[in-house]
Amino acid sequence: MNELPFDSLHEECGVFGVFGVDDAPGIVYYGLHALQHRGQEACGIVSAEEGRLASVKGEGLVTEVFNGDNLSTLHGRMAIGHCRYGTTGTQSRGNAQPLLVNHLKGALALCHNGNLVNARELREELELGGAIFHTTSDTEVIAYIITQERLRCDSIEQAVLRTMER
């Protein structure tokens, strides 16, 4: 007998983002709290204010990672957040998302829900080209390719499109 798709919990990461609203980090906090059932391994929020990104993340539940002190360090009208249910990579603070990348062309914060079917091959290709990885997450593979593509094109939007083709 085949299982029905909703006969049991099928956890996957939760991603929540807002743009152009007051207290974006606070709204994302409550969004992650509502999505907590999607992942209990780790969580994080990155906010943006005047081109600067700020990050708070850690292992554990939303209410364990965030408190008034560290939430008060996040400001701006744009924020993204993630609660992790790891399906690839090890369970560690380093694999908590959003992943934050600083690069010549600017900073990037990235959340990802899912698995790259060709992550192993892409990672090996990048490592053979000199890439150094700091996590075991396939999200870092995506971030690295976006960064490479950003050097070759005029906009972040083009870089993301080219990355998705790979």
mmCIF file of C-alpha atoms in Angstrom:
data_model
loop_
_atom_site.group_PDB
_atom_site.id
_atom_site.type_symbol
_atom_site.label_atom_id
_atom_site.label_comp_id
_atom_site.label_asym_id
_atom_site.label_seq_id
_atom_site.Cartn_x
_atom_site.Cartn_y
_atom_site.Cartn_z
ATOM 1 C CA MET A 1 0.000 0.000 0.000
ATOM 2 C CA ASN A 2 1.392 3.426 -0.959
ATOM 3 C CA GLU A 3 1.742 6.066 1.727
ATOM 4 C CA LEU A 4 -0.243 9.228 1.287
ATOM 5 C CA PRO A 5 1.859 12.404 1.132
ATOM 6 C CA PHE A 6 0.362 13.802 4.348
ATOM 7 C CA ASP A 7 0.141 10.663 6.469
ATOM 8 C CA SER A 8 3.176 11.674 8.542
ATOM 9 C CA LEU A 9 5.550 14.585 9.037
ATOM 10 C CA HIS A 10 7.908 15.170 6.137
ATOM 11 C CA GLU A 11 10.216 17.814 7.599
ATOM 12 C CA GLU A 12 12.247 20.048 5.361
ATOM 13 C CA CYS A 13 13.966 23.328 6.058
ATOM 14 C CA GLY A 14 11.952 26.471 6.553
ATOM 15 C CA VAL A 15 12.859 29.695 4.739
ATOM 16 C CA PHE A 16 11.264 33.063 5.491
ATOM 17 C CA GLY A 17 12.097 36.504 4.131
ATOM 18 C CA VAL A 18 10.684 40.012 4.046
ATOM 19 C CA PHE A 19 11.559 43.162 2.135
ATOM 20 C CA GLY A 20 10.590 46.781 2.613
ATOM 21 C CA VAL A 21 8.980 46.534 6.053
ATOM 22 C CA ASP A 22 9.835 48.063 9.403
ATOM 23 C CA ASP A 23 11.517 45.641 11.838
ATOM 24 C CA ALA A 24 12.150 43.018 9.168
ATOM 25 C CA PRO A 25 14.320 40.902 11.520
ATOM 26 C CA GLY A 26 11.518 40.760 14.109
ATOM 27 C CA ILE A 27 9.009 39.645 11.507
ATOM 28 C CA VAL A 28 11.422 36.975 10.256
ATOM 29 C CA TYR A 29 11.903 35.769 13.843
ATOM 30 C CA TYR A 30 8.153 35.161 14.169
ATOM 31 C CA GLY A 31 8.080 33.595 10.708
ATOM 32 C CA LEU A 32 10.795 31.131 11.726
ATOM 33 C CA HIS A 33 8.947 30.418 14.940
ATOM 34 C CA ALA A 34 5.886 29.497 12.858
ATOM 35 C CA LEU A 35 8.088 27.312 10.609
ATOM 36 C CA GLN A 36 9.943 25.659 13.493
ATOM 37 C CA HIS A 37 8.312 22.307 12.685
ATOM 38 C CA ARG A 38 10.238 22.369 9.376
ATOM 39 C CA GLY A 39 13.606 22.086 11.117
ATOM 40 C CA GLN A 40 14.884 21.913 14.674
ATOM 41 C CA GLU A 41 18.615 21.480 14.056
ATOM 42 C CA ALA A 42 19.720 25.101 13.632
ATOM 43 C CA CYS A 43 18.411 28.513 12.622
ATOM 44 C CA GLY A 44 19.563 31.955 11.651
ATOM 45 C CA ILE A 45 18.608 35.418 10.457
ATOM 46 C CA VAL A 46 20.520 37.890 8.286
ATOM 47 C CA SER A 47 19.301 41.481 8.056
ATOM 48 C CA ALA A 48 20.312 44.273 5.724
ATOM 49 C CA GLU A 49 20.544 47.944 6.515
ATOM 50 C CA GLU A 50 22.264 50.528 4.306
ATOM 51 C CA GLY A 51 24.204 47.843 2.461
ATOM 52 C CA ARG A 52 25.503 46.169 5.626
ATOM 53 C CA LEU A 53 24.534 42.624 6.537
ATOM 54 C CA ALA A 54 24.255 41.417 10.118
ATOM 55 C CA SER A 55 23.849 37.797 11.133
ATOM 56 C CA VAL A 56 22.754 35.757 14.135
ATOM 57 C CA LYS A 57 22.625 31.980 13.879
ATOM 58 C CA GLY A 58 23.234 28.878 15.912
ATOM 59 C CA GLU A 59 22.288 25.314 16.664
ATOM 60 C CA GLY A 60 18.966 24.646 18.318
ATOM 61 C CA LEU A 61 15.395 25.858 18.276
ATOM 62 C CA VAL A 62 14.401 29.411 17.365
ATOM 63 C CA THR A 63 13.666 30.233 21.020
ATOM 64 C CA GLU A 64 17.057 28.814 22.055
ATOM 65 C CA VAL A 65 19.146 30.650 19.456
ATOM 66 C CA PHE A 66 17.486 34.080 19.569
ATOM 67 C CA ASN A 67 16.993 36.387 22.528
ATOM 68 C CA GLY A 68 16.446 40.087 23.046
ATOM 69 C CA ASP A 69 20.166 40.831 23.111
ATOM 70 C CA ASN A 70 21.162 39.192 19.846
ATOM 71 C CA LEU A 71 17.945 40.143 18.036
ATOM 72 C CA SER A 72 18.669 43.784 18.905
ATOM 73 C CA THR A 73 21.836 43.565 16.771
ATOM 74 C CA LEU A 74 19.727 42.982 13.635
ATOM 75 C CA HIS A 75 18.295 46.056 11.897
ATOM 76 C CA GLY A 76 16.793 47.012 8.596
ATOM 77 C CA ARG A 77 13.835 46.709 6.297
ATOM 78 C CA MET A 78 15.059 43.480 4.705
ATOM 79 C CA ALA A 79 15.854 40.120 6.305
ATOM 80 C CA ILE A 80 15.939 36.412 5.553
ATOM 81 C CA GLY A 81 15.837 33.494 7.922
ATOM 82 C CA HIS A 82 16.193 29.742 7.914
ATOM 83 C CA CYS A 83 15.431 26.854 10.235
ATOM 84 C CA ARG A 84 17.421 23.764 9.287
ATOM 85 C CA TYR A 85 16.459 20.162 8.924
ATOM 86 C CA GLY A 86 19.722 18.751 7.637
ATOM 87 C CA THR A 87 19.495 16.227 4.831
ATOM 88 C CA THR A 88 23.064 16.734 3.625
ATOM 89 C CA GLY A 89 26.139 17.831 5.513
ATOM 90 C CA THR A 90 26.885 17.429 9.162
ATOM 91 C CA GLN A 91 25.009 18.947 12.071
ATOM 92 C CA SER A 92 27.112 21.921 13.119
ATOM 93 C CA ARG A 93 26.869 25.650 13.696
ATOM 94 C CA GLY A 94 28.874 26.137 10.505
ATOM 95 C CA ASN A 95 26.063 24.602 8.452
ATOM 96 C CA ALA A 96 23.439 26.890 9.991
ATOM 97 C CA GLN A 97 21.942 29.260 7.450
ATOM 98 C CA PRO A 98 21.654 31.898 6.068
ATOM 99 C CA LEU A 99 25.135 31.520 4.656
ATOM 100 C CA LEU A 100 26.916 34.866 4.507
ATOM 101 C CA VAL A 101 29.529 35.547 1.802
ATOM 102 C CA ASN A 102 31.616 38.713 1.482
ATOM 103 C CA HIS A 103 33.155 39.272 -1.905
ATOM 104 C CA LEU A 104 34.706 41.875 -4.167
ATOM 105 C CA LYS A 105 31.311 42.475 -5.824
ATOM 106 C CA GLY A 106 29.462 42.740 -2.494
ATOM 107 C CA ALA A 107 27.950 40.708 0.286
ATOM 108 C CA LEU A 108 25.470 37.879 -0.227
ATOM 109 C CA ALA A 109 23.210 36.085 2.234
ATOM 110 C CA LEU A 110 21.759 32.817 1.020
ATOM 111 C CA CYS A 111 19.147 30.397 2.356
ATOM 112 C CA HIS A 112 18.423 27.143 0.598
ATOM 113 C CA ASN A 113 15.774 24.487 1.076
ATOM 114 C CA GLY A 114 16.417 21.222 -0.687
ATOM 115 C CA ASN A 115 19.232 19.127 -2.053
ATOM 116 C CA LEU A 116 21.352 19.689 -5.119
ATOM 117 C CA VAL A 117 21.327 16.474 -7.100
ATOM 118 C CA ASN A 118 24.776 17.268 -8.511
ATOM 119 C CA ALA A 119 26.294 18.813 -5.367
ATOM 120 C CA ARG A 120 29.082 16.257 -5.053
ATOM 121 C CA GLU A 121 30.209 16.730 -8.658
ATOM 122 C CA LEU A 122 30.027 20.532 -8.450
ATOM 123 C CA ARG A 123 31.916 20.597 -5.161
ATOM 124 C CA GLU A 124 34.678 18.388 -6.563
ATOM 125 C CA GLU A 125 34.932 20.580 -9.680
ATOM 126 C CA LEU A 126 35.203 23.698 -7.528
ATOM 127 C CA GLU A 127 37.760 22.154 -5.162
ATOM 128 C CA LEU A 128 39.914 21.000 -8.097
ATOM 129 C CA GLY A 129 39.811 24.630 -9.244
ATOM 130 C CA GLY A 130 41.113 25.837 -5.875
ATOM 131 C CA ALA A 131 37.916 26.473 -3.918
ATOM 132 C CA ILE A 132 38.125 26.092 -0.159
ATOM 133 C CA PHE A 133 34.913 25.162 1.639
ATOM 134 C CA HIS A 134 34.106 25.958 5.256
ATOM 135 C CA THR A 135 30.940 23.858 5.590
ATOM 136 C CA THR A 136 29.631 20.508 4.412
ATOM 137 C CA SER A 137 26.402 22.077 3.136
ATOM 138 C CA ASP A 138 25.412 22.123 -0.520
ATOM 139 C CA THR A 139 24.271 25.709 0.082
ATOM 140 C CA GLU A 140 27.923 26.734 0.116
ATOM 141 C CA VAL A 141 28.302 25.171 -3.337
ATOM 142 C CA ILE A 142 25.482 27.417 -4.590
ATOM 143 C CA ALA A 143 27.040 30.482 -2.939
ATOM 144 C CA TYR A 144 30.433 29.738 -4.449
ATOM 145 C CA ILE A 145 29.020 29.374 -7.966
ATOM 146 C CA ILE A 146 26.959 32.576 -7.625
ATOM 147 C CA THR A 147 30.151 34.359 -6.569
ATOM 148 C CA GLN A 148 32.074 32.963 -9.560
ATOM 149 C CA GLU A 149 29.308 33.905 -11.963
ATOM 150 C CA ARG A 150 29.018 37.385 -10.443
ATOM 151 C CA LEU A 151 32.587 38.067 -11.597
ATOM 152 C CA ARG A 152 31.542 37.284 -15.179
ATOM 153 C CA CYS A 153 28.282 39.205 -15.478
ATOM 154 C CA ASP A 154 26.783 42.611 -14.805
ATOM 155 C CA SER A 155 24.195 41.814 -12.137
ATOM 156 C CA ILE A 156 23.437 39.495 -9.260
ATOM 157 C CA GLU A 157 20.257 38.462 -11.078
ATOM 158 C CA GLN A 158 22.280 37.254 -14.077
ATOM 159 C CA ALA A 159 24.687 35.447 -11.760
ATOM 160 C CA VAL A 160 21.834 33.577 -10.058
ATOM 161 C CA LEU A 161 20.309 32.608 -13.417
ATOM 162 C CA ARG A 162 23.644 31.260 -14.640
ATOM 163 C CA THR A 163 24.129 29.389 -11.368
ATOM 164 C CA MET A 164 20.755 27.662 -11.690
ATOM 165 C CA GLU A 165 21.720 26.434 -15.148
ATOM 166 C CA ARG A 166 24.612 24.545 -13.578
#
